[in-house]
Coordinates of C-alpha atoms in Angstrom, one line a residue:
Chain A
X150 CA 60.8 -1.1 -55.7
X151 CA 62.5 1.3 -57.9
X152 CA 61.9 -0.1 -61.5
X153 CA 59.3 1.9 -63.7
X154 CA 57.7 -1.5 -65.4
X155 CA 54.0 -0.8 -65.6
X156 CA 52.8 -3.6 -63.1
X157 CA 55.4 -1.9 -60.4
X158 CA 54.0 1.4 -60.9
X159 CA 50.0 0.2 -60.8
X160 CA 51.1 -2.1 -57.8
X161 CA 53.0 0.1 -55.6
X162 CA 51.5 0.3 -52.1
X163 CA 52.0 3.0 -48.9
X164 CA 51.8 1.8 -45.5
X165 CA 49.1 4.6 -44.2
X166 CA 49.0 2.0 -40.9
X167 CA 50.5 -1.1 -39.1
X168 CA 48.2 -3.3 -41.2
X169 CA 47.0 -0.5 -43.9
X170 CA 48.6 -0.2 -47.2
X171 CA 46.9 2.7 -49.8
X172 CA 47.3 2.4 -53.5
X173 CA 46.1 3.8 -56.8
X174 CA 44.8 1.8 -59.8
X175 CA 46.3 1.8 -63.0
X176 CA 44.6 1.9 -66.6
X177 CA 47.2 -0.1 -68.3
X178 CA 45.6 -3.4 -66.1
X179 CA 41.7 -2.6 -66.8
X180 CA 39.2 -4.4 -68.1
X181 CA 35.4 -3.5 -69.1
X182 CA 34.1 -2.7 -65.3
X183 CA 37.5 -2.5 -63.3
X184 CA 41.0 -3.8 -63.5
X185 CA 41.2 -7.7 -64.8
X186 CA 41.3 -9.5 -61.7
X187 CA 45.1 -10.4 -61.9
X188 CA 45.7 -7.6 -61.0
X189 CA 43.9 -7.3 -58.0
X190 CA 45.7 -11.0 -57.3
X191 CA 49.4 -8.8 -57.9
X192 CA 48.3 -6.3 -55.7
X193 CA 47.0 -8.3 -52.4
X194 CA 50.0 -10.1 -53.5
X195 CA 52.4 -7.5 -53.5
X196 CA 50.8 -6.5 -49.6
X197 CA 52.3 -9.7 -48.7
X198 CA 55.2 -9.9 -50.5
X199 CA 56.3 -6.0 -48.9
X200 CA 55.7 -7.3 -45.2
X201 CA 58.5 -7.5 -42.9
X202 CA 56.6 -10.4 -41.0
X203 CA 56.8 -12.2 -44.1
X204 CA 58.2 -16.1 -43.2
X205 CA 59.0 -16.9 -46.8
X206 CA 57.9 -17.0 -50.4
X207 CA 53.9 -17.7 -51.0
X208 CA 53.1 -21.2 -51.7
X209 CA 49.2 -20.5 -52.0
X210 CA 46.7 -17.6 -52.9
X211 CA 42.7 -17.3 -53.2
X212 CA 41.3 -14.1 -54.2
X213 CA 37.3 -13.6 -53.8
X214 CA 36.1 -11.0 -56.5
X215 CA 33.2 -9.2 -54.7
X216 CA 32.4 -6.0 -56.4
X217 CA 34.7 -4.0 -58.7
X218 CA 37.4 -1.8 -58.3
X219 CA 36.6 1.8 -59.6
X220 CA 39.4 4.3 -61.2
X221 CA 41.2 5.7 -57.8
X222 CA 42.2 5.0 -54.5
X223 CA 42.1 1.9 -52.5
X224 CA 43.5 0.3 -49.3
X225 CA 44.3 -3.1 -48.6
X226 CA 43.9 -4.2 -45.1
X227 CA 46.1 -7.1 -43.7
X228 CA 45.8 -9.4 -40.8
X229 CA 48.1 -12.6 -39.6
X230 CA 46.1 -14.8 -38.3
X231 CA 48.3 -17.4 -37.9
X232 CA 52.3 -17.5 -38.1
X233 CA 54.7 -20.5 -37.7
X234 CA 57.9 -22.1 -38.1
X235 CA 56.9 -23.7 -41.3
X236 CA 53.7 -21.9 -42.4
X237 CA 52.2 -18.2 -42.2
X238 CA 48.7 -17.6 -42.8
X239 CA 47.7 -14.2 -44.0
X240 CA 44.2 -12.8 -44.3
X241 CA 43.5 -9.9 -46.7
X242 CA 40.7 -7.1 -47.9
X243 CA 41.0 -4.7 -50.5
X244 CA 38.6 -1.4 -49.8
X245 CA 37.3 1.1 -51.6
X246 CA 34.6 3.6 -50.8
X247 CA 33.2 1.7 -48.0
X248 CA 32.9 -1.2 -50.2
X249 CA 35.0 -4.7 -49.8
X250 CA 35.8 -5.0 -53.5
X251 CA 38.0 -8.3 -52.6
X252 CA 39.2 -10.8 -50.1
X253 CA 42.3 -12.5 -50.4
X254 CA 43.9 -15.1 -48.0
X255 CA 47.9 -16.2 -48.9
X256 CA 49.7 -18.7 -47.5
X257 CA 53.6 -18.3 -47.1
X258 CA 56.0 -20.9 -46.1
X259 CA 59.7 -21.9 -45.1
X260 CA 60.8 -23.7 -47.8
X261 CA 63.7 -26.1 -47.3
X262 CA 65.1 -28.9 -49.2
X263 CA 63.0 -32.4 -49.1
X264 CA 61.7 -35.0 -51.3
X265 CA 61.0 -33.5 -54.9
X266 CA 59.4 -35.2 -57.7
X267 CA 58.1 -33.5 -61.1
X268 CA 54.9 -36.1 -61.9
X269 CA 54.9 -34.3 -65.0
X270 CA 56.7 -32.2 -67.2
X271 CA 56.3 -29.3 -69.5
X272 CA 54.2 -30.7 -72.5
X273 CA 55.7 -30.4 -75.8
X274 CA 55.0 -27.0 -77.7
X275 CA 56.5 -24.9 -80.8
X276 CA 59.5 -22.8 -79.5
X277 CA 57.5 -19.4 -78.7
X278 CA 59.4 -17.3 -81.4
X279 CA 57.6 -19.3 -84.4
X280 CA 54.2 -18.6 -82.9
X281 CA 53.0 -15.1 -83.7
X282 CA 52.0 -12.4 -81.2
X283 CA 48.3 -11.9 -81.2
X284 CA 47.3 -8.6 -81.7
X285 CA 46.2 -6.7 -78.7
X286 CA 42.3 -4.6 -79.3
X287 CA 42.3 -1.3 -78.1
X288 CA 39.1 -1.7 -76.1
X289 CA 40.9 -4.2 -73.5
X290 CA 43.5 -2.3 -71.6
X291 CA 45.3 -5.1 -69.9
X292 CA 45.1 -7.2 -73.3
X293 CA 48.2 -4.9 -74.4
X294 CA 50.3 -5.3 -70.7
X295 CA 51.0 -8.9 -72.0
X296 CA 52.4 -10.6 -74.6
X297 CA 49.7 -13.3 -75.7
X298 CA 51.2 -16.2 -78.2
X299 CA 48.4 -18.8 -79.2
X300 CA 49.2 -22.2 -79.7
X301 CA 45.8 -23.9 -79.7
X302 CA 42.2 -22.5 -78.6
X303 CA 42.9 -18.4 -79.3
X304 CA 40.3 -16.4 -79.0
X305 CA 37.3 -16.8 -81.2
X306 CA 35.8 -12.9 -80.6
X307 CA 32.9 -12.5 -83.3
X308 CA 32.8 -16.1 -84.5
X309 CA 29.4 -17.1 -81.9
X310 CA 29.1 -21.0 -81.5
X311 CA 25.7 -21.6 -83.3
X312 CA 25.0 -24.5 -81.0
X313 CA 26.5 -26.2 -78.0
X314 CA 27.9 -28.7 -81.1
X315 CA 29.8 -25.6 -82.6
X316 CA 31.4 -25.0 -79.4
X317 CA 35.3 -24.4 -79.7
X318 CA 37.3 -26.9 -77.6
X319 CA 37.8 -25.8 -74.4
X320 CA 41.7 -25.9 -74.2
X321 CA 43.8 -23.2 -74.8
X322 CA 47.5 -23.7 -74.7
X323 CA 50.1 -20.2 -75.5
X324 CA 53.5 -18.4 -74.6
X325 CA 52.6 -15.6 -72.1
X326 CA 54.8 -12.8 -70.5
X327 CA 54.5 -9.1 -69.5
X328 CA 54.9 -7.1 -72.0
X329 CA 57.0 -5.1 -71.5
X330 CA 59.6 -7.5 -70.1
X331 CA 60.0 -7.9 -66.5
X332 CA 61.9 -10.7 -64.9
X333 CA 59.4 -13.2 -63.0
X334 CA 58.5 -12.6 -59.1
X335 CA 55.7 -14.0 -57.2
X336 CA 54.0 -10.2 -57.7
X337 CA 53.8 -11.4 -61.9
X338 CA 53.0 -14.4 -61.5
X339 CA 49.7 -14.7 -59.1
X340 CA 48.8 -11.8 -62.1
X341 CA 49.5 -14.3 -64.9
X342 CA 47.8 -17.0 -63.4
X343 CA 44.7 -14.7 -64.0
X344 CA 45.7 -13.9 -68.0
X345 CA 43.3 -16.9 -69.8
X346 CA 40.7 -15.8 -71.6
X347 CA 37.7 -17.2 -69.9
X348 CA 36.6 -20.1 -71.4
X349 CA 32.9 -19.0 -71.6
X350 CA 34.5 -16.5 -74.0
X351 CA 36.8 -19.4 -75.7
X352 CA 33.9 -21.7 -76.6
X353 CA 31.0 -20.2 -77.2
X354 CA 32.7 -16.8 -78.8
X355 CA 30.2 -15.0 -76.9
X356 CA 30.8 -11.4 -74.5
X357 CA 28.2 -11.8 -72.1
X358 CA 28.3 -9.8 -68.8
X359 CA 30.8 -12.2 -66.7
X360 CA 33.8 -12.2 -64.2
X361 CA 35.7 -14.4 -62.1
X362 CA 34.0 -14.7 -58.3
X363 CA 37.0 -17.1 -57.0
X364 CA 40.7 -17.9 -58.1
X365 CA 43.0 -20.0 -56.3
X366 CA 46.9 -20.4 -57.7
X367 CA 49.5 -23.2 -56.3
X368 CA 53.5 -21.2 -56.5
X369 CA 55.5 -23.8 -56.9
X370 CA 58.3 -22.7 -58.1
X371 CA 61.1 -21.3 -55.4
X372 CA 62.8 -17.6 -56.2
X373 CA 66.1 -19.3 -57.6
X374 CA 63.6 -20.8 -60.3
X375 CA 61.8 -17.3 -60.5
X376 CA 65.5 -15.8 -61.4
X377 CA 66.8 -18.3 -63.4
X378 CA 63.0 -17.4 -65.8
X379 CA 63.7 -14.4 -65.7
X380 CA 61.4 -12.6 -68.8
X381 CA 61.3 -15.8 -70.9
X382 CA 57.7 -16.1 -71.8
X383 CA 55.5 -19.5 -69.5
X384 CA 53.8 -21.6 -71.5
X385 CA 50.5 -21.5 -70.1
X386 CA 47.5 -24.2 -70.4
X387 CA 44.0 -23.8 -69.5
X388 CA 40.7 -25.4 -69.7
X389 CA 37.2 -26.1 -68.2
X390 CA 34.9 -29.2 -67.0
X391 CA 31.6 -28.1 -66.3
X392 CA 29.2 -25.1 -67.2
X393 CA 25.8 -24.9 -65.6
X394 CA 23.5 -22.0 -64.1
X395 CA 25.5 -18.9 -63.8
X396 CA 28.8 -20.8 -63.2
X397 CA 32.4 -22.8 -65.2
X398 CA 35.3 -23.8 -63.5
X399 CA 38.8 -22.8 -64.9
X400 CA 42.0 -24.9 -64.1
X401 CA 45.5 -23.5 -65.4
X402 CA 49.4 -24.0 -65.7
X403 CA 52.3 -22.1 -65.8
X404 CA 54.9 -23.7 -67.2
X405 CA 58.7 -22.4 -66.9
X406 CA 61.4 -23.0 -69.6
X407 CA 63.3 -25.4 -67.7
X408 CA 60.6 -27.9 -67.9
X409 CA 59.2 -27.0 -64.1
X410 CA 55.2 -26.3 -63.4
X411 CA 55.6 -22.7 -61.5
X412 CA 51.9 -22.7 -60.9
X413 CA 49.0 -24.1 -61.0
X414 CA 45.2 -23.2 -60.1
X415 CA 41.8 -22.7 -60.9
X416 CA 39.1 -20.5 -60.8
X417 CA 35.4 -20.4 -60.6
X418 CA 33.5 -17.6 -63.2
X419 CA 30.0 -16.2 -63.0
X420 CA 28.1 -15.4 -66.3
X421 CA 24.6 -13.9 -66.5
X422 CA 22.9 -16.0 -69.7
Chain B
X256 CA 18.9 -30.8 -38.5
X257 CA 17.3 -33.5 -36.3
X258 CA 19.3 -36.4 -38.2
X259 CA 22.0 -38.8 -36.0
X260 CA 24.1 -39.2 -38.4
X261 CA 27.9 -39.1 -37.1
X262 CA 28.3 -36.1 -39.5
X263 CA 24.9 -33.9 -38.6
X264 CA 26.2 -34.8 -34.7
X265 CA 29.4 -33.9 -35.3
X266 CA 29.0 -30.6 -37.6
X267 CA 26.1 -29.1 -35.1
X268 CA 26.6 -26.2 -33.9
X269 CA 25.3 -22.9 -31.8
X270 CA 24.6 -19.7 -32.3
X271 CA 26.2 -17.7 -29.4
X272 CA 26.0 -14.4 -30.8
X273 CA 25.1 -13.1 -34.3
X274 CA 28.1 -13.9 -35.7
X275 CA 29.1 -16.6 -33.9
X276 CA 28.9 -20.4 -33.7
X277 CA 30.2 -22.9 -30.9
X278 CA 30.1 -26.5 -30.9
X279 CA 32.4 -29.5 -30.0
X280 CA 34.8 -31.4 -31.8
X281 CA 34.0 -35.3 -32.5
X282 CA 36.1 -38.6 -31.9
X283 CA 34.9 -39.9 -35.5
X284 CA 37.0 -37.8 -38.1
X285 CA 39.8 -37.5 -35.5
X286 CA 43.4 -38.1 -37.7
X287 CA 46.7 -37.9 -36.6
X288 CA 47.1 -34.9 -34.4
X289 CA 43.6 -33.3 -35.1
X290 CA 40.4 -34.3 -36.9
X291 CA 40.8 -34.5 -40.6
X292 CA 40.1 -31.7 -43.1
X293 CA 37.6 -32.6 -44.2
X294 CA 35.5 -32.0 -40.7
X295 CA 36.9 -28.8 -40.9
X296 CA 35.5 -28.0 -44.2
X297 CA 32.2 -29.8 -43.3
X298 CA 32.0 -27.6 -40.3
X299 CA 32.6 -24.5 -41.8
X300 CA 30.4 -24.9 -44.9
X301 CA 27.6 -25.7 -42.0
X302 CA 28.1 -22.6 -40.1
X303 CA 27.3 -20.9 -43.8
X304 CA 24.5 -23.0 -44.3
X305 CA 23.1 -22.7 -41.3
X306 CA 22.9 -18.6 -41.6
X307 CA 19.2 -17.1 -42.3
X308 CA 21.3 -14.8 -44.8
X309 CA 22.7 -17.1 -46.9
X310 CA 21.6 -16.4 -50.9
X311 CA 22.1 -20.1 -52.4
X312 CA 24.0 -22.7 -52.4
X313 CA 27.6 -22.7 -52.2
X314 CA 30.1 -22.4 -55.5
X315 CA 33.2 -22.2 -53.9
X316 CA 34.9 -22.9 -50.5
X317 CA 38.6 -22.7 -50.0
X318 CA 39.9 -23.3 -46.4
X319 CA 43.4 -23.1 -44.9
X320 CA 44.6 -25.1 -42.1
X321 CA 46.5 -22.8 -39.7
X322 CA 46.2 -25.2 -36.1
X323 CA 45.1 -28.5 -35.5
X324 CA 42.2 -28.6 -33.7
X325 CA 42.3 -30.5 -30.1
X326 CA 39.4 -31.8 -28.9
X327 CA 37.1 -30.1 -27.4
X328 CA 35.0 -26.5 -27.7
X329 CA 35.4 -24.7 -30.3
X330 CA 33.9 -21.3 -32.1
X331 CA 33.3 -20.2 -35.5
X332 CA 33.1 -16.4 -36.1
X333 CA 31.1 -15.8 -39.5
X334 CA 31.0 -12.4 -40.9
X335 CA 29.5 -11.6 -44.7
X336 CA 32.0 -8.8 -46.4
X337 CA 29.9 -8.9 -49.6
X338 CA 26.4 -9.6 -50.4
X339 CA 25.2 -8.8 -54.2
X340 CA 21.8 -10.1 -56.4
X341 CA 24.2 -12.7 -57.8
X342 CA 26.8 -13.7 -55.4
X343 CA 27.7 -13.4 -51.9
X344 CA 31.2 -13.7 -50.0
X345 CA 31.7 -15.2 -46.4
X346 CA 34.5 -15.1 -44.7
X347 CA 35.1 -17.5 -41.3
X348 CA 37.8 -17.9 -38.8
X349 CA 37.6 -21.1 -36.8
X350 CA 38.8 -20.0 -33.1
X351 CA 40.1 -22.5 -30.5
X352 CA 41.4 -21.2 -26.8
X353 CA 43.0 -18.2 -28.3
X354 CA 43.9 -19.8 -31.8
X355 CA 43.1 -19.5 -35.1
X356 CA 43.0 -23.3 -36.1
X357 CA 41.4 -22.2 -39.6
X358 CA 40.4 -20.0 -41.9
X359 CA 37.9 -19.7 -44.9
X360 CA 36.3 -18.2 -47.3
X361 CA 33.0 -19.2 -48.7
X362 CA 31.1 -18.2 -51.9
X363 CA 27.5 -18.5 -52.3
X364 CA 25.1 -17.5 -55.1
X365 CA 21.8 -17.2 -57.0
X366 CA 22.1 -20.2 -59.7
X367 CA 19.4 -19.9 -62.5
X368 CA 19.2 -21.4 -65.7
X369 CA 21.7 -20.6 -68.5
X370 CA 24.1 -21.6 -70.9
X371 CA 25.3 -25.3 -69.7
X372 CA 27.6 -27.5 -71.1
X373 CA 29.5 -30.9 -69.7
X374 CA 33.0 -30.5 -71.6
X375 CA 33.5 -34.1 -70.0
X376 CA 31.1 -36.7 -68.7
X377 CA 32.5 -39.5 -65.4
X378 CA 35.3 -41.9 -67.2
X379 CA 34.4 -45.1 -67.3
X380 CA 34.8 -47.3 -63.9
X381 CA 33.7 -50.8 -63.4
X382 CA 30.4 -50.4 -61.2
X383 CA 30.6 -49.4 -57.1
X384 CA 29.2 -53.1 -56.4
X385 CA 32.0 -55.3 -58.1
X386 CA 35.4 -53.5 -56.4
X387 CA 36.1 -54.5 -52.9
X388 CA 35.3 -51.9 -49.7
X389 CA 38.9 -51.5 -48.6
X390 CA 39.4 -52.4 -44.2
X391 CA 39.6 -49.4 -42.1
X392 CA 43.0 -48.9 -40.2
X393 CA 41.6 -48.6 -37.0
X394 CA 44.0 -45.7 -35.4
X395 CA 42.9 -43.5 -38.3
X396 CA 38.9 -43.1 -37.4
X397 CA 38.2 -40.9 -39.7
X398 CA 38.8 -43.5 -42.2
X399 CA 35.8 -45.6 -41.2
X400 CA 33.7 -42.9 -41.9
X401 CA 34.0 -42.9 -45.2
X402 CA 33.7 -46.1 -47.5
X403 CA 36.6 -46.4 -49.9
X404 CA 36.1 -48.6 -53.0
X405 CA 39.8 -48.6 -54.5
X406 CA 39.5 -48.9 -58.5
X407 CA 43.5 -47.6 -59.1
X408 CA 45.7 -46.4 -56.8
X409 CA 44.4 -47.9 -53.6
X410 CA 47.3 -46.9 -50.3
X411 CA 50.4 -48.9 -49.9
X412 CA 51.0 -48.1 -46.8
X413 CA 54.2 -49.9 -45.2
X414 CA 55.5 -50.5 -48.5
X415 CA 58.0 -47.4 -49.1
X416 CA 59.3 -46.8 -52.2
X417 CA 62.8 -46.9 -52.9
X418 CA 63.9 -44.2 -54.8
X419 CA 62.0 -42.4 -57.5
X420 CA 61.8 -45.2 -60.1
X421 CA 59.5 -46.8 -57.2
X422 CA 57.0 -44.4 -57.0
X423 CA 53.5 -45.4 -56.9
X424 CA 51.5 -43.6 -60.3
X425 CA 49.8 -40.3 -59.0
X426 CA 46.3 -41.0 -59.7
X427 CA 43.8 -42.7 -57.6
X428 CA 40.5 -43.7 -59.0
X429 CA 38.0 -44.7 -56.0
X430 CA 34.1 -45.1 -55.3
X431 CA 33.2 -43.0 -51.9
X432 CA 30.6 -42.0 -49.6
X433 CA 30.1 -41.3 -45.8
X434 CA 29.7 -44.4 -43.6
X435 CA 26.8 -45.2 -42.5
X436 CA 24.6 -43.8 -45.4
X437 CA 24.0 -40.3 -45.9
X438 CA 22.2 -38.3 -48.3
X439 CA 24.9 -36.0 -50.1
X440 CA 24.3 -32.2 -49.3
X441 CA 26.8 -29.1 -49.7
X442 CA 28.3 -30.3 -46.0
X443 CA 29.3 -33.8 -46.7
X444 CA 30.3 -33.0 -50.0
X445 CA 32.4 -30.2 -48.7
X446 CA 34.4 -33.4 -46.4
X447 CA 34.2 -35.7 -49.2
X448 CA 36.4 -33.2 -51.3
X449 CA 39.2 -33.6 -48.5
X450 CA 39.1 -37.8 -48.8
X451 CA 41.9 -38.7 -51.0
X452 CA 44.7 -39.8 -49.1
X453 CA 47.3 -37.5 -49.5
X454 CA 49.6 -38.3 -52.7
X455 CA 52.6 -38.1 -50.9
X456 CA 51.4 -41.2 -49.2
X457 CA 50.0 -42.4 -52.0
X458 CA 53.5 -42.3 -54.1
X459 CA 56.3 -43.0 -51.7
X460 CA 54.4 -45.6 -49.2
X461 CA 55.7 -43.9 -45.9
X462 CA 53.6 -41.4 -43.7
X463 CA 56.0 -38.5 -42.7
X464 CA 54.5 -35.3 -40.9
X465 CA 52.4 -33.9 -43.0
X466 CA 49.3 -31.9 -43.7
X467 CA 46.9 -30.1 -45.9
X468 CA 47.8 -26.3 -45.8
X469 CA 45.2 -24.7 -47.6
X470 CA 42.2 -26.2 -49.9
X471 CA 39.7 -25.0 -52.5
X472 CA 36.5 -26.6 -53.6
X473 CA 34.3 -25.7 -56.3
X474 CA 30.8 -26.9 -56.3
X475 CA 28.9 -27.8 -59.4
X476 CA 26.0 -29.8 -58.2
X477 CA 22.0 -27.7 -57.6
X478 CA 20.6 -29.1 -54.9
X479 CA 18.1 -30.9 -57.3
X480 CA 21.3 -33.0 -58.3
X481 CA 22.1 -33.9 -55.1
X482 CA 19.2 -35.2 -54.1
X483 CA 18.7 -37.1 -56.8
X484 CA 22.5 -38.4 -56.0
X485 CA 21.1 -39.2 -52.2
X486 CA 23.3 -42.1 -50.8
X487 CA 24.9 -43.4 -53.8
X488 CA 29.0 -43.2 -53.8
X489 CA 30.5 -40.9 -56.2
X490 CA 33.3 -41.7 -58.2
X491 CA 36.9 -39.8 -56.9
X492 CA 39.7 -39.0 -58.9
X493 CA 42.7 -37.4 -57.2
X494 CA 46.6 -36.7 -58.6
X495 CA 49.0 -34.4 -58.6
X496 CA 52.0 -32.8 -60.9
X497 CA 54.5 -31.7 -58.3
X498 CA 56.4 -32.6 -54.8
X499 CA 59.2 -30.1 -54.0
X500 CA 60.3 -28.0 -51.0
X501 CA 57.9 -29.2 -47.6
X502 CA 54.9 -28.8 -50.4
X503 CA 53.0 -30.9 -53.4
X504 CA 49.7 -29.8 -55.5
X505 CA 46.6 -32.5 -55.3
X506 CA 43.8 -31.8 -57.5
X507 CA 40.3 -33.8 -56.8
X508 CA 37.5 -34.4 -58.4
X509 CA 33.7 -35.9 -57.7
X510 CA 31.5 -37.4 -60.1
X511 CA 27.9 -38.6 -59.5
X512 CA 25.7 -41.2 -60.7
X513 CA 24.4 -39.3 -63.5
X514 CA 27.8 -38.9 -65.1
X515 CA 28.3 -34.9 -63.8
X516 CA 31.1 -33.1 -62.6
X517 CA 29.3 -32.6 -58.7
X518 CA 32.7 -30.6 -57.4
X519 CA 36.3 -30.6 -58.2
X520 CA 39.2 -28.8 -56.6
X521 CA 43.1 -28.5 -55.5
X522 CA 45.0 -28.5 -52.4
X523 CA 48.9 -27.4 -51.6
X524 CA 49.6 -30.4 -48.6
X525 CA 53.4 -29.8 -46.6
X526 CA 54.9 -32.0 -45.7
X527 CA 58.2 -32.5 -43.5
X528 CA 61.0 -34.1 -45.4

């Protein structure tokens, strides 16, 4: 890892132990209590990905939020449970002043040449350069590390739904990518499938205290695809089925320009009121 | 839990230390090589919901498949990283003779009253009584533990498609619940999530090697709404976007009788060629 690009700097990682890897957080990824929780999915990512035991590129990650990460250090604890000739199973735990601030487990895989099938295909969308660049506030650090182009459901800040009939639909589609440019890797994208606004947020135009507890993201796409992306911005969908007592789902997409889903996942997202 | 039901029999277990649970595999969800998933699932979210710690009820569950499980003794070491007012993380490891057949991750939580909102309500499905119970193949037990009502997309099994123009449609729309009766709870719902027969089977017809690598549930439903769901089936909804390189996506989802969202999910299933 020698490139300067923000997210290499704020996930670089030093193996203090066999299974131990120490890091530093980064301001350019934080959020109102701690960094925004793609990056902590880029960094227990990134443990992986720097592994010698690793089989083969991720096909599977779930990171559990449990407390935030303060400004500092950290270390990132890693255990195989489980390696084979097709599949590897790793378990993860990010620390932090005697205090698990995540879990993480990430499956990687052999992947070889079978049966492939694309059930669907990128949906239509306006070519990302006639779609402006939202503009990024101040208050939200990681806001400004990517480039956020809104096709359909942008945020709503300041604009509260009066009643659950005012509610903004709960679709956002837009063109997302680092900013500033970095050709796609796995480390990227388990931090972009983390970069939609929460939907809480979307639809009711409301900050309330909230964060995601649980995200799980599907790689699909294999590291020829990842190259052949390189920094063209994903067009990225997102939306939500169910609200109710301190809890929404979140499902997302990550489209690539050649048509291909590169990921896919949701999450689950605690809010206080 | 003094019920007989095949699932309470099969998903008992015993404390053996603080942390740890035995118990004994059962014939009835037995699959291929190993019980199902879904018994895997079930038994996990058990071992959780058996612990005097737990907060709430569960939100999220995501489980990956590292083993199969043979028959026989197994153990189930439960340890709680994360406990907070509003949500707590669990984190299990399913051991077998010197194996890690599974791991998981559970999320419970405090769920009070807030801001709730169905963004969508069940789609419309001709009722449970008026579509056919489909036979059980009888080398696949687990299958007759579950009653399958096939609306659309019901298996094809021995009827292999072609070529790609031949695939079967992605999405299968069923009526489900455990055989005999049960009364829905977090456990059964937990196996219920892990019902859909895989979409690989489902679109090409054949039954290559092939298994669930890693699965994530989120759970909607209080237990006030399960209750009053009790033994009714819930309508199922599974499909998928893409097959390529040993792996293909499979997103679920579980509606009750009162036309709520009770759990959805996604899965990343290998399979061999």
């Amino acid at each position: 890892m020698t490139s300067n690009h923000p997210l290499d700097t704020a996930t670089r990682l030093t193996r203090v132990a066999a299974a131990r890897l120490a890091g530093v957080t980064s301001d350019t990824y934080w959020n109102f209590a701690g960094p925004f929780g793609g990056y902590i999915a880029a960094l227990l990512m990134r443990a992986v990905m720097d592994d010698p035991r690793r089989l083969g590129p991720p096909v599977a990650q779930t990171v559990n939020y449990c407390a935030p990460l303060a400004k500092g250090h950290f270390e990132i604890a890693v255990v195989l449970p489980r390696s084979g000739k097709a599949t590897q199973h790793w378990s993860l735990e990010l620390h932090q002043a005697g205090t698990v601030a995540a879990t993480a487990s990430i499956v990687c895989a052999n992947r070889r040449e079978t049966f492939a099938h694309d059930v669907e295909t990128r949906p239509a969308a306006p070519p990302p350069e006639t779609v402006p660049v939202a503009p990024s506030p101040e208050r939200l650090p990681w806001l400004g590390a990517y480039e956020f182009r809104f096709i359909e459901g942008g945020p709503r800040f300041g604009e509260p739904a009066r009643d659950v009939g005012d509610l903004a639909p709960p679709v956002t589609r837009l063109w997302l990518k680092d900013r500033p440019d970095r050709d796609l890797d796995y480390v990227s994208l388990a931090g972009l499938a983390d970069c939609f606004i929460l939907r809480l947020v979307q639809m009711r135009g409301t900050l309330p205290p909230m964060s995601t507890v649980s995200m799980t993201t599907y790689f699909h796409a294999l590291p020829d695809e990842l190259a052949r992306q390189g920094s063209a911005p994903l067009l990225g969908i997102a939306t939500a089925k169910r609200f109710s007592a301190n809890f929404h789902d979140q499902s997302m997409e990550l489209w690539g320009s050649d048509g291909r889903l590169l990921a896919n996942g949701m999450q689950t997202v605690w809010y206080r009121e």
